Coordinates of C-alpha atoms and ligand atoms in Angstrom, one line a residue:
X1 CA 170.6 41.7 134.4
X2 CA 171.6 45.3 135.1
X3 CA 172.8 45.6 138.7
X4 CA 170.5 47.6 140.9
X5 CA 171.7 51.0 142.2
X6 CA 173.4 50.6 145.5
X7 CA 170.9 50.4 148.2
X8 CA 170.6 53.4 150.5
X9 CA 170.3 51.0 153.4
X10 CA 168.9 51.4 156.8
X11 CA 169.7 55.1 156.8
X12 CA 166.9 55.8 154.4
X13 CA 163.9 54.8 156.5
X14 CA 164.7 56.8 159.7
X15 CA 164.1 59.8 157.5
X16 CA 160.4 58.8 157.7
X17 CA 160.6 58.7 161.4
X18 CA 162.1 62.2 161.3
X19 CA 159.2 63.4 159.1
X20 CA 156.6 61.8 161.5
X21 CA 158.4 63.4 164.5
X22 CA 158.1 66.8 162.9
X23 CA 154.5 66.2 162.3
X24 CA 154.9 66.3 158.5
X25 CA 152.7 63.7 156.9
X26 CA 154.6 61.0 155.0
X27 CA 153.7 60.6 151.4
X28 CA 154.1 57.0 150.1
X29 CA 153.0 55.9 146.7
X30 CA 153.3 52.6 144.9
X31 CA 155.2 52.3 141.6
X32 CA 155.8 49.3 139.3
X33 CA 158.0 50.5 136.5
X34 CA 160.6 53.0 135.4
X35 CA 158.3 55.8 134.4
X36 CA 156.2 55.2 137.5
X37 CA 159.2 55.5 139.7
X38 CA 160.3 58.7 138.0
X39 CA 156.8 60.2 138.3
X40 CA 156.6 59.2 142.0
X41 CA 160.0 60.9 142.8
X42 CA 159.3 64.0 140.6
X43 CA 155.9 64.2 142.2
X44 CA 157.5 64.7 145.6
X45 CA 156.8 61.3 147.3
X46 CA 158.8 60.6 150.4
X47 CA 159.0 56.8 149.8
X48 CA 158.0 54.4 147.0
X49 CA 156.5 51.0 147.6
X50 CA 156.8 48.4 144.9
X51 CA 153.6 46.8 146.1
X52 CA 152.4 43.3 145.3
X53 CA 149.3 45.1 144.1
X54 CA 151.3 44.9 140.9
X55 CA 149.6 41.6 140.6
X56 CA 146.3 43.4 139.9
X57 CA 147.3 46.7 138.5
X58 CA 150.1 45.6 136.1
X59 CA 149.9 41.8 135.6
X60 CA 146.1 41.4 135.6
X61 CA 145.8 38.7 138.2
X62 CA 142.6 38.5 140.2
X63 CA 144.4 38.6 143.6
X64 CA 147.8 39.6 145.0
X65 CA 148.4 36.0 145.9
X66 CA 149.3 35.1 142.4
X67 CA 152.4 37.3 141.8
X68 CA 155.8 35.5 142.1
X69 CA 159.0 36.8 143.6
X70 CA 160.7 36.7 140.2
X71 CA 157.9 38.7 138.6
X72 CA 158.0 41.3 141.4
X73 CA 161.8 41.5 141.3
X74 CA 161.7 42.5 137.6
X75 CA 159.3 45.4 138.4
X76 CA 161.2 46.4 141.5
X77 CA 164.5 46.6 139.6
X78 CA 162.9 48.9 137.1
X79 CA 161.6 51.2 139.9
X80 CA 165.0 51.2 141.6
X81 CA 166.6 52.4 138.4
X82 CA 164.2 55.2 138.3
X83 CA 164.2 56.3 142.0
X84 CA 167.3 58.1 143.0
X85 CA 166.9 60.0 146.2
X86 CA 164.1 58.4 148.2
X87 CA 163.7 55.0 149.8
X88 CA 162.3 52.1 147.8
X89 CA 160.4 49.4 149.8
X90 CA 159.9 46.0 148.2
X91 CA 156.8 44.0 149.0
X92 CA 157.4 40.3 149.8
X93 CA 154.9 38.3 147.8
X94 CA 152.4 35.7 149.2
X95 CA 154.2 32.4 149.9
X96 CA 157.7 33.9 149.9
X97 CA 158.2 34.5 153.7
X98 CA 155.5 32.9 155.9
X99 CA 156.9 29.3 156.3
X100 CA 160.1 30.1 158.3
X101 CA 162.4 32.8 159.4
X102 CA 165.1 31.4 157.1
X103 CA 162.9 31.6 154.0
X104 CA 161.8 35.1 155.0
X105 CA 165.4 36.3 155.3
X106 CA 166.4 34.6 152.1
X107 CA 163.5 36.3 150.2
X108 CA 164.1 39.7 151.8
X109 CA 167.8 39.5 150.8
X110 CA 166.9 38.9 147.2
X111 CA 164.9 42.2 147.3
X112 CA 167.9 44.0 148.6
X113 CA 170.7 42.3 146.7
X114 CA 168.9 41.8 143.3
X115 CA 166.7 44.9 143.3
X116 CA 168.4 47.4 145.5
X117 CA 165.5 47.8 148.0
X118 CA 166.1 49.9 151.2
X119 CA 163.5 47.9 153.1
X120 CA 160.9 45.2 152.6
X121 CA 157.2 45.0 153.6
X122 CA 155.3 42.0 154.7
X123 CA 151.7 41.4 155.8
X124 CA 150.4 40.4 159.2
X125 CA 151.6 39.9 162.8
X126 CA 151.3 36.8 165.0
X127 CA 153.8 34.3 163.6
X128 CA 155.0 37.0 161.2
X129 CA 156.5 38.9 164.2
X130 CA 159.3 36.3 164.3
X131 CA 159.9 36.8 160.5
X132 CA 160.1 40.5 161.1
X133 CA 162.7 40.1 163.8
X134 CA 164.8 37.7 161.7
X135 CA 164.8 40.0 158.7
X136 CA 165.8 43.0 160.9
X137 CA 168.5 40.9 162.5
X138 CA 169.8 40.3 159.0
X139 CA 170.2 44.0 158.6
X140 CA 167.2 44.7 156.5
X141 CA 164.6 47.3 157.7
X142 CA 161.0 46.0 157.6
X143 CA 157.7 47.8 157.1
X144 CA 154.7 46.0 158.7
X145 CA 151.2 45.8 157.4
X146 CA 148.0 45.3 159.5
X147 CA 144.3 45.7 159.1
X148 CA 143.0 44.4 155.7
X149 CA 145.7 42.0 154.5
X150 CA 145.2 41.6 150.7
X151 CA 147.3 38.4 150.7
X152 CA 144.7 36.8 152.9
X153 CA 141.8 37.7 150.7
X154 CA 140.7 34.9 148.3
X155 CA 137.6 36.4 146.7
X156 CA 136.7 39.9 145.6
X157 CA 134.1 40.4 148.4
X158 CA 136.9 39.9 150.9
X159 CA 138.1 43.5 150.5
X160 CA 136.0 44.8 153.4
X161 CA 137.1 47.1 156.2
X162 CA 138.6 45.4 159.2
X163 CA 138.4 46.4 162.9
X164 CA 134.8 47.4 163.1
X165 CA 134.0 45.3 166.2
X166 CA 135.8 45.3 169.5
X167 CA 137.7 42.1 169.1
X168 CA 139.0 42.9 165.7
X169 CA 139.9 46.5 166.6
X170 CA 141.8 45.3 169.7
X171 CA 143.5 42.6 167.6
X172 CA 144.7 45.1 165.0
X173 CA 146.0 47.6 167.6
X174 CA 147.8 44.6 169.3
X175 CA 149.3 43.5 165.9
X176 CA 150.6 47.0 165.2
X177 CA 152.1 47.2 168.7
X178 CA 153.8 43.8 168.3
X179 CA 155.3 44.8 165.0
X180 CA 156.6 48.1 166.4
X181 CA 158.0 46.2 169.3
X182 CA 159.8 43.8 166.9
X183 CA 161.5 46.8 165.3
X184 CA 159.5 47.7 162.2
X185 CA 160.6 51.0 160.7
X186 CA 157.0 51.9 159.8
X187 CA 153.6 50.2 159.7
X188 CA 151.0 50.3 156.9
X189 CA 147.4 50.2 158.3
X190 CA 144.8 49.3 155.6
X191 CA 141.0 49.7 155.6
X192 CA 140.1 50.3 159.2
X193 CA 137.8 52.9 160.8
X194 CA 139.5 56.3 161.0
X195 CA 139.2 56.2 164.8
X196 CA 141.1 52.8 164.9
X197 CA 143.8 54.4 162.6
X198 CA 144.1 57.2 165.1
X199 CA 144.3 54.9 168.1
X200 CA 147.1 52.9 166.4
X201 CA 149.0 56.1 165.6
X202 CA 148.7 57.3 169.2
X203 CA 150.0 54.0 170.6
X204 CA 152.7 53.0 168.2
X205 CA 156.1 54.7 168.4
X206 CA 157.0 54.2 164.7
X207 CA 155.4 56.0 161.7
X208 CA 152.0 54.7 160.8
X209 CA 151.1 55.0 157.1
X210 CA 147.4 54.7 156.4
X211 CA 145.4 53.5 153.4
X212 CA 141.8 53.8 154.1
X213 CA 142.6 54.4 157.8
X214 CA 141.6 58.0 158.2
X215 CA 143.5 61.3 158.4
X216 CA 145.2 61.0 161.8
X217 CA 147.9 58.6 160.7
X218 CA 151.5 59.8 160.2
X219 CA 151.3 59.3 156.5
X220 CA 149.2 58.1 153.6
X221 CA 149.8 55.6 150.8
X222 CA 147.8 55.1 147.7
X223 CA 148.2 52.7 144.7
X224 CA 149.6 54.7 141.7
X225 CA 147.0 53.3 139.3
X226 CA 144.1 54.2 141.7
X227 CA 145.4 57.8 142.2
X228 CA 145.9 58.3 138.5
X229 CA 142.7 56.5 137.3
X230 CA 145.0 54.2 135.3
X231 CA 143.0 51.0 134.7
X232 CA 139.4 50.0 134.7
X233 CA 138.9 48.6 138.2
X234 CA 136.4 50.2 140.5
X235 CA 138.3 52.1 143.1
X236 CA 137.9 51.4 146.8
X237 CA 136.0 53.9 149.0
X238 CA 139.3 55.4 150.3
X239 CA 140.7 56.2 146.9
X240 CA 140.7 59.8 145.6
X241 CA 141.4 60.1 141.9
X242 CA 143.6 62.9 140.7
X243 CA 143.6 62.0 137.0
X244 CA 141.7 59.9 134.5
X245 CA 144.7 58.3 132.8
X246 CA 142.8 55.4 131.4
X247 CA 140.4 57.6 129.4
X248 CA 143.2 59.9 128.5
X249 CA 145.3 57.1 127.0
X250 CA 142.4 55.4 125.3
X251 CA 141.5 58.7 123.7
X252 CA 145.1 59.2 122.5
X253 CA 145.3 55.8 120.9
X254 CA 141.9 56.4 119.2
X255 CA 143.0 59.7 117.8
X256 CA 146.3 58.2 116.6
X257 CA 144.4 55.3 115.0
X258 CA 142.1 57.8 113.2
X259 CA 145.1 59.7 111.9
X260 CA 146.6 56.5 110.6
X261 CA 143.4 55.6 108.8
X262 CA 143.0 59.1 107.4
X263 CA 146.7 58.9 106.3
X264 CA 147.4 62.1 108.2
X265 CA 150.0 60.3 110.3
X266 CA 152.9 60.4 109.8
X267 CA 153.5 63.9 108.4
X268 CA 156.5 64.7 106.2
X269 CA 158.2 66.2 109.3
X270 CA 157.7 62.9 111.1
X271 CA 159.7 60.9 108.5
X272 CA 163.4 60.7 107.5
X273 CA 164.7 62.4 104.3
X274 CA 167.2 61.1 101.7
X275 CA 169.2 63.2 99.3
X276 CA 167.6 63.2 95.8
X277 CA 170.8 62.0 94.1
X278 CA 171.1 59.0 96.5
X279 CA 167.5 58.2 95.9
X280 CA 168.0 58.4 92.1
X281 CA 170.9 56.0 92.4
X282 CA 168.9 53.5 94.5
X283 CA 166.1 53.6 92.0
X284 CA 168.5 53.1 89.1
X285 CA 170.0 50.0 90.7
X286 CA 166.6 48.3 91.4
Ligands
KIV301 O1 150.7 46.2 147.6 C1 150.4 47.3 147.8 O2 150.2 48.2 147.0 C2 150.2 47.6 149.3 C3 149.5 48.9 149.6 C4 148.1 48.8 149.4 C5 149.9 49.4 150.9 O3 150.5 46.8 150.1

């Protein structure tokens, strides 16, 4: 295993707070491999999340509940090798932190020690607030996640917006406040009405990064594959596509296949040469 780059540590995430304080929207994007990490950084993102959405986008699982710590660590290490100057946040997979503070700290440490993460993200509040406090006490910054919690979704129709009634909206605001109080460096808010995203941003003193939470949050995060149109899944309502990578790549493979079948690939220039006398000698010895 190649050692991860040295972590940038707790110093990296306060830069997000500085951006939020200046009113500059924070740009967070997911990445799951080396080229994705390079693209995220060269594209000017402020922070990269190696999301457990890799379960769907990269590994083809039906839900994010199926990805393991070991699977996500492989991807996170690849991203860490690629991303040099901005923080990398590792997502703690379902089942890897919920049962106790000790388990949560042990998993978070793996993401720092084995993959060079600057911070970890976990889903939910309630009992998870204690996990957040324990991980922070161990010296690892934590990003919270409220609203729609994909790790709690067990069927495709479960990906609906949250916080559209009074009780749910109040619950999500309270969750975000509890996570901020516990010391989260930032909070992701997923799939809530824009007004609820705005309320949370008003009330919470740490950067709020929205995904389907309207335009008032301190920043936005999108899944790399959604933004690039890389994959066949139907994008959620809150996704804006900036490319059609899937179609582009299918077309490239088709055109290459056609060239192979027409024997126009490879050309002479795409092959290696050999000196005529060397070739003559090879032939004579066969
Ligand atoms: O796993 C992920 O990609 C996420 C984002 C949706 C925030 O948690």
